[in-house]
C-alpha positions as semicolon CSV with decimal commas, in nm:
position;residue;x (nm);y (nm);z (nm)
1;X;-1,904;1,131;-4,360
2;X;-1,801;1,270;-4,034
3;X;-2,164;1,329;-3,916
4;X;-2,241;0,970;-4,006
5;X;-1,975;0,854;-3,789
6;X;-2,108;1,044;-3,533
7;X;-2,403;0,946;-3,544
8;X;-2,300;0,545;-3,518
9;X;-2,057;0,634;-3,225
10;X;-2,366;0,800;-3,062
11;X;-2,543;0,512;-3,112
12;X;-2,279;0,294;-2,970
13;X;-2,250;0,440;-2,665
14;X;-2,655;0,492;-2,608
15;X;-2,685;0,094;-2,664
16;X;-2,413;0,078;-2,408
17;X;-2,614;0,260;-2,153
18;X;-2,939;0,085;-2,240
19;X;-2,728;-0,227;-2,177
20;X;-2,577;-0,095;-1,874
21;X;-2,880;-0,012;-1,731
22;X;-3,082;-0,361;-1,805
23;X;-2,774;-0,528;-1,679
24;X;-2,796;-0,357;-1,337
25;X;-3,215;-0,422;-1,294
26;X;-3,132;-0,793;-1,422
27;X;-2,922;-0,822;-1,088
28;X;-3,110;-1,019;-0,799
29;X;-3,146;-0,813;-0,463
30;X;-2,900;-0,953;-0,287
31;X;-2,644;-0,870;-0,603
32;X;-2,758;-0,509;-0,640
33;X;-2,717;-0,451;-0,247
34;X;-2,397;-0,608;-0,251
35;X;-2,289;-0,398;-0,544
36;X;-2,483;-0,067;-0,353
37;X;-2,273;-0,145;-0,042
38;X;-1,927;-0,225;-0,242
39;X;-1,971;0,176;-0,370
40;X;-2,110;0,315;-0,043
41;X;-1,786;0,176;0,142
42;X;-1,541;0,340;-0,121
43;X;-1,772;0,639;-0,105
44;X;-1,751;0,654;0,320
45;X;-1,339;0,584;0,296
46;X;-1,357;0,906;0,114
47;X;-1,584;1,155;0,254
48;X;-1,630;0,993;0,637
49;X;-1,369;1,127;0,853
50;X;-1,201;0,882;1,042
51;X;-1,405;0,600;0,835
52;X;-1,075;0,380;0,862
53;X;-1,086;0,353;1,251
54;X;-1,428;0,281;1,321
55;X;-1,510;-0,063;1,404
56;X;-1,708;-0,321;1,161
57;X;-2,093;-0,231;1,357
58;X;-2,050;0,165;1,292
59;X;-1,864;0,088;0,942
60;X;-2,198;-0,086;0,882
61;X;-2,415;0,155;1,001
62;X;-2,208;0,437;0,802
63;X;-2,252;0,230;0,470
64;X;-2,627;0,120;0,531
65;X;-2,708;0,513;0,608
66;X;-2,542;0,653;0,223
67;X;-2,642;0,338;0,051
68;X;-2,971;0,476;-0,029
69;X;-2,920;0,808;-0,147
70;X;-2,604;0,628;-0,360
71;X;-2,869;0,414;-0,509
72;X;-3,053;0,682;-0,638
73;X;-2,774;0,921;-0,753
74;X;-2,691;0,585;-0,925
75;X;-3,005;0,568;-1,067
76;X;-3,034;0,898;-1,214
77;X;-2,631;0,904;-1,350
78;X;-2,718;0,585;-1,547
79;X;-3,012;0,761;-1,731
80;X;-2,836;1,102;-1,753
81;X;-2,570;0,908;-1,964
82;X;-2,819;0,739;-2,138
83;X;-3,019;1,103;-2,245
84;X;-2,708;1,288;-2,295
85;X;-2,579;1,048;-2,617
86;X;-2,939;1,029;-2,748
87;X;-3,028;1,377;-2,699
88;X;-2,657;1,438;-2,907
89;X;-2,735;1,183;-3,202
90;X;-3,155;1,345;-3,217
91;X;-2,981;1,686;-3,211
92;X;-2,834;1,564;-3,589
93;X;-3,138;1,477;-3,706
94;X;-3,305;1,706;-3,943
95;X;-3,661;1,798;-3,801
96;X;-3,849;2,087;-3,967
97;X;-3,996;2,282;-3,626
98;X;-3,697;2,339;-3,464
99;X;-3,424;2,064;-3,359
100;X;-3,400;2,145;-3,014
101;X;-3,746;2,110;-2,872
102;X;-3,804;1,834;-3,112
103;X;-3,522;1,652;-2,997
104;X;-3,547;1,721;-2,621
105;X;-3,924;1,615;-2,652
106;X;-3,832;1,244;-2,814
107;X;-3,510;1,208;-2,598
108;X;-3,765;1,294;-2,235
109;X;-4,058;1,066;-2,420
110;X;-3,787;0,748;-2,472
111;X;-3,604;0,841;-2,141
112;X;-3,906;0,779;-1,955
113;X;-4,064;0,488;-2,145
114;X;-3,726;0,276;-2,062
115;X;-3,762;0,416;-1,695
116;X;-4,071;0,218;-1,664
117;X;-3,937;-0,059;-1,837
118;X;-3,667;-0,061;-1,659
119;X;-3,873;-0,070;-1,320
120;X;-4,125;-0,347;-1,489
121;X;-3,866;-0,647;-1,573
122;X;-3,700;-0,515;-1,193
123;X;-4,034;-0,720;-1,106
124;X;-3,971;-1,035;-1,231
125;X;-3,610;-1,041;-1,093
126;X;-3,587;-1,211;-0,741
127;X;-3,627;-1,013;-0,413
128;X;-3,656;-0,700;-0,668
129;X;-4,014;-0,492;-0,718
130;X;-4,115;-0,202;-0,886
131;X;-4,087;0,157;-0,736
132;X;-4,230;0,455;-0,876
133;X;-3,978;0,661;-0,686
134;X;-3,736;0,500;-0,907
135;X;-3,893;0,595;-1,217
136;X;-3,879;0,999;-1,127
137;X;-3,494;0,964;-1,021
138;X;-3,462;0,804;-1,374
139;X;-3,653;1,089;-1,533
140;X;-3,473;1,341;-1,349
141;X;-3,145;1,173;-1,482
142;X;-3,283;1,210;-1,824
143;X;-3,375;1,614;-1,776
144;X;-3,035;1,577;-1,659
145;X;-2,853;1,423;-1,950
146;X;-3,063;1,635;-2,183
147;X;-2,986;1,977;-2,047
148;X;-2,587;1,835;-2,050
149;X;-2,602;1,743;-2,375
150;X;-2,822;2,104;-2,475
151;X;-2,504;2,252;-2,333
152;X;-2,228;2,090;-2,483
153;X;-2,376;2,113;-2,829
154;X;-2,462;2,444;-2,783
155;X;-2,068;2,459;-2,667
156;X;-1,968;2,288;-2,977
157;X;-2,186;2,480;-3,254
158;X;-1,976;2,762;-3,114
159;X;-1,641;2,615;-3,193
160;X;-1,729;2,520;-3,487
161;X;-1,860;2,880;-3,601
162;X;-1,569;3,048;-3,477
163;X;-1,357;2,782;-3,696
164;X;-1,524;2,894;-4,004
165;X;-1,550;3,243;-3,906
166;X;-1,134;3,218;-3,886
167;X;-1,117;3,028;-4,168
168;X;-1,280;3,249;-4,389
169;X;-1,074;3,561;-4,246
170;X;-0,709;3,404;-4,337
């Protein structure tokens, strides 16, 4: 019972992401800037020094100059989340060579068949286009999520062993 649940919470939050994600390429280019340049403002206010005292030109300037690379951190965080909870839910499944390649393997495969996905309906979207760029930040958000996810299971199997282990010595 408690694996099931799992499992459907897993699967909650990975159609989340996928959601997420679509949402976000669905947005016309003058949306997604305006959405890249909302973050890249909070993001200067916090690691610009005196961001607060510049004037509006070099604000601008400040913003336009982060805005890319926040685009693409954004890029790979979104499919990092999205690998991480599938990665977690294939790492239940019950595959006969070994559940961590097998896993990682279908988790990298899917990961990088929604990348391009993701970057093909970008093209039909107005003022939006597809870059290939895109699709290896998205892939190396998925080796990302996968490796997180490798971790914290790995974390987990040991808290659960030492459980037992206790459990059995009372």
């Amino acid at each position: 019972m408690k694996i099931t649940l799992y499992r459907i919470i897993l699967i909650i939050f990975a159609v989340a992401s996928l959601a997420f994600i679509t949402y976000n390429s669905l947005q016309t280019a003058e949306q997604s800037t305006e959405m890249s340049n909302g973050v890249s403002t909070v993001i200067a206010e916090v690691i610009v020094p005196d961001f607060d005292k510049m004037n509006e030109p070099q604000k601008q300037e400040v913003v336009t100059k982060i805005s890319i690379p926040v685009r693409e951190i954004a890029h790979a965080l979104e499919f990092a989340s999205l690998a991480f909870f599938i990665a977690l839910f294939a790492f239940t499944l019950p595959f006969q060579y070994g559940r961590y390649p097998v896993a990682m393997v279908i988790t990298l495969l899917f990961g990088f068949a929604f990348a391009l996905f993701d970057e093909w309906i970008q093209s039909f979207v107005s003022g939006r286009g597809t870059q290939w760029v895109d699709v290896w930040v998205d892939c190396s958000g998925v080796i990302a999520g996968i490796i997180f996810a490798l971790v914290v299971d790995i974390i987990g199997m040991g808290v659960v062993v030492r459980r037992r282990q206790r459990k059995r010595f009372r």
